[in-house]
Structures are given as C-alpha cells and as structure tokens.
Coordinates of C-alpha atoms in Angstrom, one line a residue:
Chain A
X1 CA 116.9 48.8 118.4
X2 CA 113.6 50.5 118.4
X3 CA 112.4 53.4 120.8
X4 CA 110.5 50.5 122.6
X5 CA 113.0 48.1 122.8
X6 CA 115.3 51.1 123.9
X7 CA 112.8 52.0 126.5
X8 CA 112.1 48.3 127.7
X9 CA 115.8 47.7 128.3
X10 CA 116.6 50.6 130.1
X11 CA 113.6 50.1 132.2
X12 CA 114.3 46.5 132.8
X13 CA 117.6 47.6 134.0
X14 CA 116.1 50.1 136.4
X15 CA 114.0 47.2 138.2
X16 CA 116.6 44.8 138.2
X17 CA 118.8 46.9 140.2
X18 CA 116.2 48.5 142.8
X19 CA 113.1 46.3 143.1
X20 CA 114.1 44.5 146.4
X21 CA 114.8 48.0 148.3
X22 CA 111.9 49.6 146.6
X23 CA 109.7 46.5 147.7
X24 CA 111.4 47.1 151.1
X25 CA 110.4 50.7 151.3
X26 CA 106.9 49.9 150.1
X27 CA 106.5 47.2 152.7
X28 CA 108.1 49.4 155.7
X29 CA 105.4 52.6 155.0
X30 CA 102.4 50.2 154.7
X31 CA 102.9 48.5 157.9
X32 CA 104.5 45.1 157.1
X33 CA 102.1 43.8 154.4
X34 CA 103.9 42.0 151.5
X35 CA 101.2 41.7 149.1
X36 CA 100.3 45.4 149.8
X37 CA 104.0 46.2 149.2
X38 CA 104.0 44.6 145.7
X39 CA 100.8 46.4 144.8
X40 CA 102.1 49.7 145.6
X41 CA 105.5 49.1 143.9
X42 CA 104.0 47.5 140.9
X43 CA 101.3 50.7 140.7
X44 CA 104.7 53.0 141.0
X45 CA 106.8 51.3 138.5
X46 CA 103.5 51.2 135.7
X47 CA 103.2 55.2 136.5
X48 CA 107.2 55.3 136.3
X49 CA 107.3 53.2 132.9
X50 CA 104.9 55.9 131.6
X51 CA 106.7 58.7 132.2
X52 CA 110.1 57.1 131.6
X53 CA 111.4 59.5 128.5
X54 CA 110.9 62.5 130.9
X55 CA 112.5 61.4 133.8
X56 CA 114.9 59.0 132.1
X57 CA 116.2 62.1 130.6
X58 CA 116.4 63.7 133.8
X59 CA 117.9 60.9 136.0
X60 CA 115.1 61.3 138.5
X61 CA 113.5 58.1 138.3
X62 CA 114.3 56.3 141.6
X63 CA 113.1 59.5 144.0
X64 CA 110.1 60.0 141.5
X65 CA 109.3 56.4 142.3
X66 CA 109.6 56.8 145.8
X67 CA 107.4 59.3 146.1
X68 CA 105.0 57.6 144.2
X69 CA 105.2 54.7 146.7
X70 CA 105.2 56.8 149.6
X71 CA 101.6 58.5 148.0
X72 CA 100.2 56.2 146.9
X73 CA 100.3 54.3 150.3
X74 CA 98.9 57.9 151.5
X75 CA 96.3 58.2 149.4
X76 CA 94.8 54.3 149.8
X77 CA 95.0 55.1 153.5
X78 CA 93.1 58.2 153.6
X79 CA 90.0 56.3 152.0
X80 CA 87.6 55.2 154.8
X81 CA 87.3 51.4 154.0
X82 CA 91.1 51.2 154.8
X83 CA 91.6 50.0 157.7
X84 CA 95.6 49.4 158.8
X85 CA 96.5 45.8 159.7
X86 CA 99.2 44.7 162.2
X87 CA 102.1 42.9 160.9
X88 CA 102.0 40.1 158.8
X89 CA 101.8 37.0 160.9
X90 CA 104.9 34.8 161.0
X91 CA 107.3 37.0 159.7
X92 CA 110.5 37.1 160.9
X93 CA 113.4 39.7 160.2
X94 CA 116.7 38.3 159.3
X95 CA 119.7 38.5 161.7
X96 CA 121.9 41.1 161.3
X97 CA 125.6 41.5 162.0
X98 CA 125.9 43.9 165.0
X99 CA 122.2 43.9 166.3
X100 CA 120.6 40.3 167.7
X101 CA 117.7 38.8 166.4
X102 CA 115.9 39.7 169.0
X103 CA 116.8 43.3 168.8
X104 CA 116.2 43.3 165.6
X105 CA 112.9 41.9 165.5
X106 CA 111.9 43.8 168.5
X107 CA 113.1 47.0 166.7
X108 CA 111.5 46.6 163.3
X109 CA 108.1 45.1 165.0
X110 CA 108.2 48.7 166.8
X111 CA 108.8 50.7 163.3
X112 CA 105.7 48.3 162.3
X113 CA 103.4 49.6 165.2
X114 CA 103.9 53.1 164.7
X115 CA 100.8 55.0 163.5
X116 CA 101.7 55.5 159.5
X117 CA 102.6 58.7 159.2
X118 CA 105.3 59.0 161.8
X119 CA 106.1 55.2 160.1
X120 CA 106.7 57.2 157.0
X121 CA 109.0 60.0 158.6
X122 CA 111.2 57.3 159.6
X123 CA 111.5 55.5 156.9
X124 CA 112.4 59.0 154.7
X125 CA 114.4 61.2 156.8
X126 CA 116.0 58.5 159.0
X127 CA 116.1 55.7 156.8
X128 CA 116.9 56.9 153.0
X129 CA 118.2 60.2 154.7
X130 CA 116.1 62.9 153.4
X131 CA 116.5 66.2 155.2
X132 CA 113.6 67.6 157.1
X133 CA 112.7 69.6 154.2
X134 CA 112.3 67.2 151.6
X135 CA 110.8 64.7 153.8
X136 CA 108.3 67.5 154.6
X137 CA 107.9 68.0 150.9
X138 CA 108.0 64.1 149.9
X139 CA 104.9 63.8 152.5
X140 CA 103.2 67.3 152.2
X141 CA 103.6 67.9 155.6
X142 CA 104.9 71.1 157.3
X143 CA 108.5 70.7 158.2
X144 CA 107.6 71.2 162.2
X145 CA 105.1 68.0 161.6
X146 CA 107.9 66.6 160.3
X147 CA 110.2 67.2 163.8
X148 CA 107.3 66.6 165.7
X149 CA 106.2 63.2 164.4
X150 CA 110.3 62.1 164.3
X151 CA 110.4 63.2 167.7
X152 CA 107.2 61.2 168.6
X153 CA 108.6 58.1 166.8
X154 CA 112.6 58.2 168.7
X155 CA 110.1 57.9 171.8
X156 CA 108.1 55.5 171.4
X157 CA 110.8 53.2 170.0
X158 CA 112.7 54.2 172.6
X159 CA 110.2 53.3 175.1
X160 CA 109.4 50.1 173.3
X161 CA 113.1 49.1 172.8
X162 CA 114.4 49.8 175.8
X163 CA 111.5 48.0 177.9
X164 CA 111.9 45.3 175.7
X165 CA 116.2 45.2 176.6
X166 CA 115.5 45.4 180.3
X167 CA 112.5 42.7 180.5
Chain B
X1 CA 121.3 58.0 172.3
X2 CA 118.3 58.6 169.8
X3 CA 121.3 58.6 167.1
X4 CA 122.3 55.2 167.6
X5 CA 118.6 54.3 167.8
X6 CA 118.1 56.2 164.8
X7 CA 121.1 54.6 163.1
X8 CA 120.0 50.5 164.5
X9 CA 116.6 51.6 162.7
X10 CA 118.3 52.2 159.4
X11 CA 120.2 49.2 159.3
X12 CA 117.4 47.0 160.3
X13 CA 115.5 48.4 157.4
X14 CA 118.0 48.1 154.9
X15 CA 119.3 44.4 156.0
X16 CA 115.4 43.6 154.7
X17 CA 113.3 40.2 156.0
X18 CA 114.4 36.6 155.4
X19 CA 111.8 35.8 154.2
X20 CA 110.8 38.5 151.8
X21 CA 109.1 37.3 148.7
X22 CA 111.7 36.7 146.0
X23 CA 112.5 39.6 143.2
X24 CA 109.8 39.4 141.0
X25 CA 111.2 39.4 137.1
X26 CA 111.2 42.7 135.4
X27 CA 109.2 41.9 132.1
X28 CA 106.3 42.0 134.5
X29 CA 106.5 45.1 135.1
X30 CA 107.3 46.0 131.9
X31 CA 104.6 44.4 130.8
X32 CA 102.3 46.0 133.6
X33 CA 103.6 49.5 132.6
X34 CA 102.4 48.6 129.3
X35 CA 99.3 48.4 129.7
X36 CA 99.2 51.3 131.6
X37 CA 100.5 53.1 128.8
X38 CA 98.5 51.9 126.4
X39 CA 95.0 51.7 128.7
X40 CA 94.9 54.9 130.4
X41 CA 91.2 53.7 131.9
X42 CA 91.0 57.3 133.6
X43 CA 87.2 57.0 135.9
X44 CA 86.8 53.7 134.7
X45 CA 86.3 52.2 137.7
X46 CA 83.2 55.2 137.4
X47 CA 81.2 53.0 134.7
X48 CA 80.1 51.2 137.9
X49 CA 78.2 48.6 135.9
X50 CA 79.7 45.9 136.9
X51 CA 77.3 43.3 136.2
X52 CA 78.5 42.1 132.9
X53 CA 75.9 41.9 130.0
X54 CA 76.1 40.1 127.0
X55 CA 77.9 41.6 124.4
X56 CA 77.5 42.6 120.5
X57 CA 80.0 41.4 118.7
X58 CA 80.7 43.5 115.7
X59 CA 83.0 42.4 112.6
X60 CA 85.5 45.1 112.2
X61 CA 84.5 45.4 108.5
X62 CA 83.5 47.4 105.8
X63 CA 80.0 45.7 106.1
X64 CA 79.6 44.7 110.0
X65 CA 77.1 44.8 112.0
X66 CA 73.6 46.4 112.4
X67 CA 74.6 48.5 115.5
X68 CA 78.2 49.4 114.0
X69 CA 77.8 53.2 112.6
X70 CA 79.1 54.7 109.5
X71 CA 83.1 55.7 109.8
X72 CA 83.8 59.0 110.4
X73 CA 84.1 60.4 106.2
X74 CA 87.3 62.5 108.3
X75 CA 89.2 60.4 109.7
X76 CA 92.0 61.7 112.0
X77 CA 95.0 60.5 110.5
X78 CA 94.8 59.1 106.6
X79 CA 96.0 55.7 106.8
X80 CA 94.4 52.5 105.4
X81 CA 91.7 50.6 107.1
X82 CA 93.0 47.3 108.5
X83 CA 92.3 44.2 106.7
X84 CA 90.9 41.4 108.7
X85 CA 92.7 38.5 109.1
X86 CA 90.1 35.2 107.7
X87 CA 90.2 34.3 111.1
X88 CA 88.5 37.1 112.2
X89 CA 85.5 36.7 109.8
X90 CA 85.2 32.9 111.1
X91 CA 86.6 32.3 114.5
X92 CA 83.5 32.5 116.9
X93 CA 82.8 35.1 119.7
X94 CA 84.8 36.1 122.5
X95 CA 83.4 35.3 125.9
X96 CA 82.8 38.9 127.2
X97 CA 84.7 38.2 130.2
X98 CA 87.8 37.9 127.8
X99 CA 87.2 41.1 126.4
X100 CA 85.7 43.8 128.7
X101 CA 86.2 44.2 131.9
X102 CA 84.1 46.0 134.5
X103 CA 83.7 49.8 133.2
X104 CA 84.7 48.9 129.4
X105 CA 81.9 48.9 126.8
X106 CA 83.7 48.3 123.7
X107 CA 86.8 46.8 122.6
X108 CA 88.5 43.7 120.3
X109 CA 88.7 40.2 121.3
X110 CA 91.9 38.0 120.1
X111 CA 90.5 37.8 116.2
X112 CA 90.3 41.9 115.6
X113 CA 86.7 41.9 116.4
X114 CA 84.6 44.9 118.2
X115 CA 82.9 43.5 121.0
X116 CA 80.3 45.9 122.7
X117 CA 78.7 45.6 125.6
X118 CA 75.1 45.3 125.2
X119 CA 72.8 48.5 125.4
X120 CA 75.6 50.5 124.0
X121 CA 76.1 51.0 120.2
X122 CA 78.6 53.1 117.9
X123 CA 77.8 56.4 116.8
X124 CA 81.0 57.5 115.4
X125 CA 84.1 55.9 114.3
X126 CA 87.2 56.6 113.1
X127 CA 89.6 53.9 111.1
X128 CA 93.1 52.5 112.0
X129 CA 94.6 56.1 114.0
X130 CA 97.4 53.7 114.5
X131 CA 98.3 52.4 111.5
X132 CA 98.2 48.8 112.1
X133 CA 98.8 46.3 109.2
X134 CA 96.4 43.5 108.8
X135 CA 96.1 41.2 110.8
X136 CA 96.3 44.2 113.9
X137 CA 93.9 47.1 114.1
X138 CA 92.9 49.9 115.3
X139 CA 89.8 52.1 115.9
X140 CA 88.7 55.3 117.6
X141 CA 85.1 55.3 118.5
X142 CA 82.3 57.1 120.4
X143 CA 80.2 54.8 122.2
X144 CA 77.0 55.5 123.8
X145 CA 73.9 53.7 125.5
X146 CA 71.9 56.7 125.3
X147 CA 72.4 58.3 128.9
X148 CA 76.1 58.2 129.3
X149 CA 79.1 58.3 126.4
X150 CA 82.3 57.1 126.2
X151 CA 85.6 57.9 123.5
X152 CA 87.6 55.0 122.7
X153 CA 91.0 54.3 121.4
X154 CA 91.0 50.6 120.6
X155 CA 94.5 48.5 119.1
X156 CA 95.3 44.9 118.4
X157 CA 98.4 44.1 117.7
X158 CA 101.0 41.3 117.8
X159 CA 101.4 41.3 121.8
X160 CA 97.9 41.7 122.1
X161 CA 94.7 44.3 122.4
X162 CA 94.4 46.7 124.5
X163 CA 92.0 49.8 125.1
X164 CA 92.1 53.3 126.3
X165 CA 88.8 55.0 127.0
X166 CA 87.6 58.1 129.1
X167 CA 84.6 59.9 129.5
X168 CA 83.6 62.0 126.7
X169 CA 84.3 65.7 127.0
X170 CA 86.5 65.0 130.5
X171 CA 89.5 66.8 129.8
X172 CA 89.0 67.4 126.4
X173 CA 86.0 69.4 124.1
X174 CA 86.4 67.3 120.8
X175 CA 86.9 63.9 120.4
X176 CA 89.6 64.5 117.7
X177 CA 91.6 66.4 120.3
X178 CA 91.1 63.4 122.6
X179 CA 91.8 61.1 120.4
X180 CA 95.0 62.8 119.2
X181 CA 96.2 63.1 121.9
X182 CA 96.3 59.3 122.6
X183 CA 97.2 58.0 119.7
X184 CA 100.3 59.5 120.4
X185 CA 100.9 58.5 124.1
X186 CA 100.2 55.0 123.0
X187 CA 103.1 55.0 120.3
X188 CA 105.2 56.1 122.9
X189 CA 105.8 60.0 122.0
X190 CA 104.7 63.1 123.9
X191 CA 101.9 64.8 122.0
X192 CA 102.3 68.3 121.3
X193 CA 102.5 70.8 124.2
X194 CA 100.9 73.6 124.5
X195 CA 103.5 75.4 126.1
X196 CA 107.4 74.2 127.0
X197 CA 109.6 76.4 129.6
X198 CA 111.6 78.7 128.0
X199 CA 115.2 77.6 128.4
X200 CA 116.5 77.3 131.9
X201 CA 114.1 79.7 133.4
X202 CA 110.3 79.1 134.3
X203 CA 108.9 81.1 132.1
X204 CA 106.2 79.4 129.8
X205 CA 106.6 79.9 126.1
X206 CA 103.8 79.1 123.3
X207 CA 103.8 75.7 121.3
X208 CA 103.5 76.5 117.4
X209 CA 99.8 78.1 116.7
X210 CA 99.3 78.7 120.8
X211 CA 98.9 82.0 122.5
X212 CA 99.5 82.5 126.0
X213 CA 96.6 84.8 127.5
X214 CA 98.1 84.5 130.9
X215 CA 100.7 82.6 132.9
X216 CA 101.2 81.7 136.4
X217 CA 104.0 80.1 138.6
X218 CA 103.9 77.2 140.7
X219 CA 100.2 76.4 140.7
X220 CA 98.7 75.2 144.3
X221 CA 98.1 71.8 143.0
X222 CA 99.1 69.3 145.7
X223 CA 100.6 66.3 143.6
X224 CA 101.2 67.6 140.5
X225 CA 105.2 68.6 140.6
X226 CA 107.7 67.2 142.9
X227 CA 110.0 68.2 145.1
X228 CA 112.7 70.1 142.9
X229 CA 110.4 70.0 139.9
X230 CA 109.8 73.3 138.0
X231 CA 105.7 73.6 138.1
X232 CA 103.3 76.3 136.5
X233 CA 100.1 77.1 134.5
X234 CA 98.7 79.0 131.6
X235 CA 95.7 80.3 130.3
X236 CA 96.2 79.5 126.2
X237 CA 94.0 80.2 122.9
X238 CA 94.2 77.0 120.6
X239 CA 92.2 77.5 117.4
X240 CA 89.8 79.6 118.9
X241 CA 89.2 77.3 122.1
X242 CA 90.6 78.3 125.3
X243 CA 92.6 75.7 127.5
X244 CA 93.9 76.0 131.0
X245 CA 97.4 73.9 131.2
X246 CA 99.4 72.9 134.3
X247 CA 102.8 72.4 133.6
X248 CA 106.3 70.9 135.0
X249 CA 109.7 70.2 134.5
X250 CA 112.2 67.4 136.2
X251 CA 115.8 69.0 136.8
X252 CA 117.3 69.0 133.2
X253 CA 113.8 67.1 132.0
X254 CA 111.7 68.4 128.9
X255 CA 108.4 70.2 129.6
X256 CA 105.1 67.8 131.0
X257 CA 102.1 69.6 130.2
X258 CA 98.4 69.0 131.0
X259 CA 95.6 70.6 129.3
X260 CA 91.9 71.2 130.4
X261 CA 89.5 72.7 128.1
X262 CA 88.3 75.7 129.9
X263 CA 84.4 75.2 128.4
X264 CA 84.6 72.1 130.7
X265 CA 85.3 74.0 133.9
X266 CA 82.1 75.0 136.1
X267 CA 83.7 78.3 135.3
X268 CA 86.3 79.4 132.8
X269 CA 88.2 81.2 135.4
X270 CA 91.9 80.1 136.7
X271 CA 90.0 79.6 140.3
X272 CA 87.7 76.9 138.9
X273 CA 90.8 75.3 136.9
X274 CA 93.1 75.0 140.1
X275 CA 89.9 73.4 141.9
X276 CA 89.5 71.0 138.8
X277 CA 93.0 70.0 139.1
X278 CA 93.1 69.6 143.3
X279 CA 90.1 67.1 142.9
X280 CA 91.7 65.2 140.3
X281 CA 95.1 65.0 141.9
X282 CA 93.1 64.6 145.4
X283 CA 91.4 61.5 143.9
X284 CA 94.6 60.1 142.6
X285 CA 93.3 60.1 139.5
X286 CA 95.1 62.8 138.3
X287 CA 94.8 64.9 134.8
X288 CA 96.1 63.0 132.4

C-alpha cells in the first residue's frame, strides 16, 4: 500500500467514525444552519487531511479539528457581511429518552438563540467537557470571559426554560 | 439546579436532530482534502478578476505556442519532460470555465494542455518538478500580465489536474525555493525544515546547512499553535538569505515549521515578522 493509499484509509476511517458529531458540533456553534455546518466541517476536515502525518502521528486529530471548526465559525463571523440567521426553519429535534419533545426542542431552540460566543462556551465546556481553561484557550478568550459568558448562558436558558415549563 | 440544566443541554446536543442530513461519504472529503493539498490557492481569491477572459491555449510542447517562453536551461529537479499524449496535440480547447477558475491565470485542461488566461504570458518555466510519465505532466511557471505576477505549480495526472499558485515573492524570495517547497507538499512529504525541536524540550535546533541567529519561545501569534502544542520562532541564515520561521509541535508530533523570507518583511526585524504572521493568521489565511 502506498503512503497515499495509507493516508486515504486512515483518514477515511477518521470520518467515518466522527462525521455526524463533528457535523453536530459545527451545526450547534453556527446557530442551527446545516448547510453552514457542512461547510465548516468540510473546510476542517481538507485542513485536517493536510496535516494528517503530523497529527496522525500525534493522535491529536479530532481536538485539532475541533478547533478548526470552532475558528473557523469565529473567524467567518467576525467579517462584517455576516450577519447570524435564526434557526433553520422546520427543524425539529428528535425525542429523547428522559427529556420531552417539547423540552427538548424548547431547550436546544434556546442554545440556538444565544448570542455565538456564549453558544460556543456551551457547546465546549459544557457539552464536550473542556475545562475552563482550555475552553478559554480553544476560543482565545480570557478564562473570566469564559465564567462570565457560561454564567450569562445558565441564565438565560434558565429563564427561557423555565418560563417555557410554567406557560 | 444549573447542573441538571447544564447536564439536559449536553444530552440534547449529543442525541443530535431527526432530521439531520445524512453522513455524507468519506471519499468526499478525501477527495476535498486533496485538492487542498495539492491547490494551496493562498490570496487567490486576491486576483479579484473575476470576469473571465478568453484564454491562450498553449501546447505543452517542445515547440508550443507564441506566448509560451523558453524553459528554464536549470530546471529544479532533472527529470524528463513529459511527453504529450496524441490527444493532446489534437483534442480541441478547453472552455476556460473548465480550466481556471476566478483568480487562476494558468493551468492544464483534461488533454495536458497550458491554458492561460488572456493578457498574461509565461516568462519562465521549469519542466515536469513532479516527474510525471506521459500522458500526466507537470510544470512550474512564472506568469505575468505585466503589472502583477504569479508562481505556479501545475500537475495532470490520472485523477485529474490540479494547480497551486501564490503570489510571487509572498512568503518566499526565489521562485526555486517556492517552488521546492511545493513540489514536495503536493507528493505528500514535509519539505525540509529549517529548524526541528531538539528532543523533548523546546529548544530549536538547525536543519542541515541552517544557522540559528536567534530563537524565541512561544511567539504571540494567535492561531498558529494549539492548545498543548509546543510553539516558537527563529531568526535563521540559509545560503546567505535570512528567514524568520514560526514553529510548532503536537504532543509526541514531529516539528511544523513556517518560513518567511526576512527581505519580504517591511522590516527585517522579529517585530515586523510577528506582525506579518498576526495578519496572516488574523485573515485566516495563514502562512503556509
């Protein structure tokens, strides 16, 4: 087997096995756009197939992608014809054991309406469970942005759950 | 409280949407990373003529045509010129929009042919860097309209063309150093560094004929290492020329280097280097 074909396998492997919850991650920092997501992902993956020997080597291909997801939503936001859409019309989340469609829907529609960067915080340090520090590092943030903007997020969803539960 | 909200977030997230687009399959992104590999279009999109002209198509032969130039008498690597396939000589142009996209000026349509986009013309060229066999090839060229000039790595081969091109003298001085340099990113190997940290530590050592003038550790480059990644620079001599480099390591990873010619800076100071690199990374566009 040649160096390519080498390369190409192991790389294949790579995106069979984490596509979906890369996809996922891309779609939940860019605000619930699908087609958005797949750009971003498919942007990461090209960068991560470039670099593959190197980080192959040094098993640190899946957070290397995520941060290159997580950027490179940053940096196509910070340009000023960018303007952030709501969620993508018609979507529903799936049910979940434990937590009611409604819930669910309500909860992830929240996630969806929080202003990006505290979207991303979320996502890092209490979705894929990054400590404070390397969610501050992952977004170049200071690590008090980092408690400040999580702590901005728990209320808003809070507010936006818990209304949502009573009416 | 805001731990059970915390932990009903995290499971909504990872259950994922019903109706999420199915997994795309992975030979597209193979395929996608590719191309990036092989066409590293750095400030492309900066070519801004979008407009597409018509195009020049030039036989990639011995006696093409009028606007071709003569090959380089010293060519970068000694390899055989490619041999045309019959085809080639005979099959009619390429519609420019097959060949060059927005940005591009020169590059081969399906038969092994040069296309160039009208206005610009060849002034230097050197044969086959890749060593393709007949019927794929492979050229290095400077192209130029007169105002603006571009360096070119163009390949044809079985899976199809594909072209890298940058601005001349954007990271490199020479155009052999340029094109050295991707010839061997697009046959997949690292080209040689400049400097490689010295065992476990962070200390930069010199790459065979290098000298280190000056070093520094972890360079304020926003972007450039990760989180965990070993990152620094250098100020190194390299057959008389003088190169700023940024380097990093992945945990247990070889050595990543980036050079910048220092005559390219505003300045050839470290200062003017660091702001050189924030841009680039600031852009998104990055070094290499």
């Amino acid at each position: 087997m040649s160096a390519r074909e080498d390369r190409d396998a192991a790389f294949t492997a790579f995106v069979e096995a984490h596509q979906v919850r890369l996809r996922r991650i891309a779609y939940a920092v860019c605000g619930g756009e699908w087609d958005r997501a797949e750009d971003v992902l498919q942007t990461a993956l090209a960068k991560l197939y470039v670099s593959w020997p190197r980080l192959h080597a040094a098993g640190t291909e899946l957070a290397y992608v995520r941060r290159i997801i997580v950027n490179a939503d940053l940096d196509e936001r910070r340009r000023p014809w960018r303007r952030e859409r709501p969620g993508l019309a018609g979507h529903d989340p799936a049910a979940r054991p434990g937590l009611g469609v409604a819930e669910r829907t309500d909860l992830l529609a929240a996630v969806r309406a929080l202003p990006p960067m505290q979207r991303r915080v979320v996502v890092l340090r209490h979705w894929l469970g990054l400590s404070v520090a390397e969610t501050a590092a992952e977004l170049r943030i200071a690590e008090g942005t980092v408690k400040s903007q999580s702590s901005r997020a728990l209320a808003t969803l809070r507010e936006q759950v818990s209304g949502n539960r009573v009416g | 409280m805001s731990t059970d909200l915390w932990d009903e977030v995290a499971a909504a997230l990872e259950a994922g949407y019903d109706d999420e687009p199915d997994p795309r399959p992975a030979g597209g992104y193979v395929a996608r990373g590719r191309r990036r590999l092989r066409t590293r279009r750095l400030g492309a999109a900066a070519g801004g003529a979008a407009v597409l002209a018509a195009v020049v198509v030039v036989a990639l032969l011995p006696q093409g045509g009028a606007s071709r130039s003569t090959p380089d008498p010293t060519p970068v690597v000694e390899a055989p010129a490619p041999t045309p396939s019959v085809t080639a000589t005979v099959a009619p142009p390429a519609k420019p929009s097959d060949v060059l996209v927005p940005g591009q000026h020169a590059g081969y349509d399906g038969n092994g042919n040069v296309v160039l986009r009208r206005g610009w013309r060849i002034v230097r060229e050197v044969p086959n860097p890749l060593h393709r066999v007949a019927p794929e090839a492979s050229a290095g060229l400077v192209v130029t309209d007169g105002e603006e000039t571009y360096w070119y790595l163009l390949d044809h081969d079985e899976v199809g063309g594909s072209t890298t091109w940058d601005p001349a003298s954007k990271a490199y001085a020479r155009f052999e150093e340029w094109l050295a340099v991707m010839t061997d990113l697009q046959r997949g190997t690292e080209p040689a560094a400049y400097v490689a940290f010295a065992g476990d530590g962070t200390v930069l050592e010199p790459g065979v004929g290098v000298r280190i003038l000056r070093q520094w550790a972890d360079p304020d480059v926003p972007g450039f290492a990760a989180p965990g990644e070993d990152s620094a620079a250098a100020k190194v001599e390299v057959d008389g020329r003088t190169y700023f480099v940024l380097a990093r390591r992945s945990p247990g990873g070889p050595t990543d280097t980036l050079p910048v010619d220092a005559s390219l800076l505003p300045a050839p100071t470290y200062d003017a280097f660091l702001d050189h690199a924030r841009e680039a990374y600031a852009s998104g566009e990055g070094l290499r």
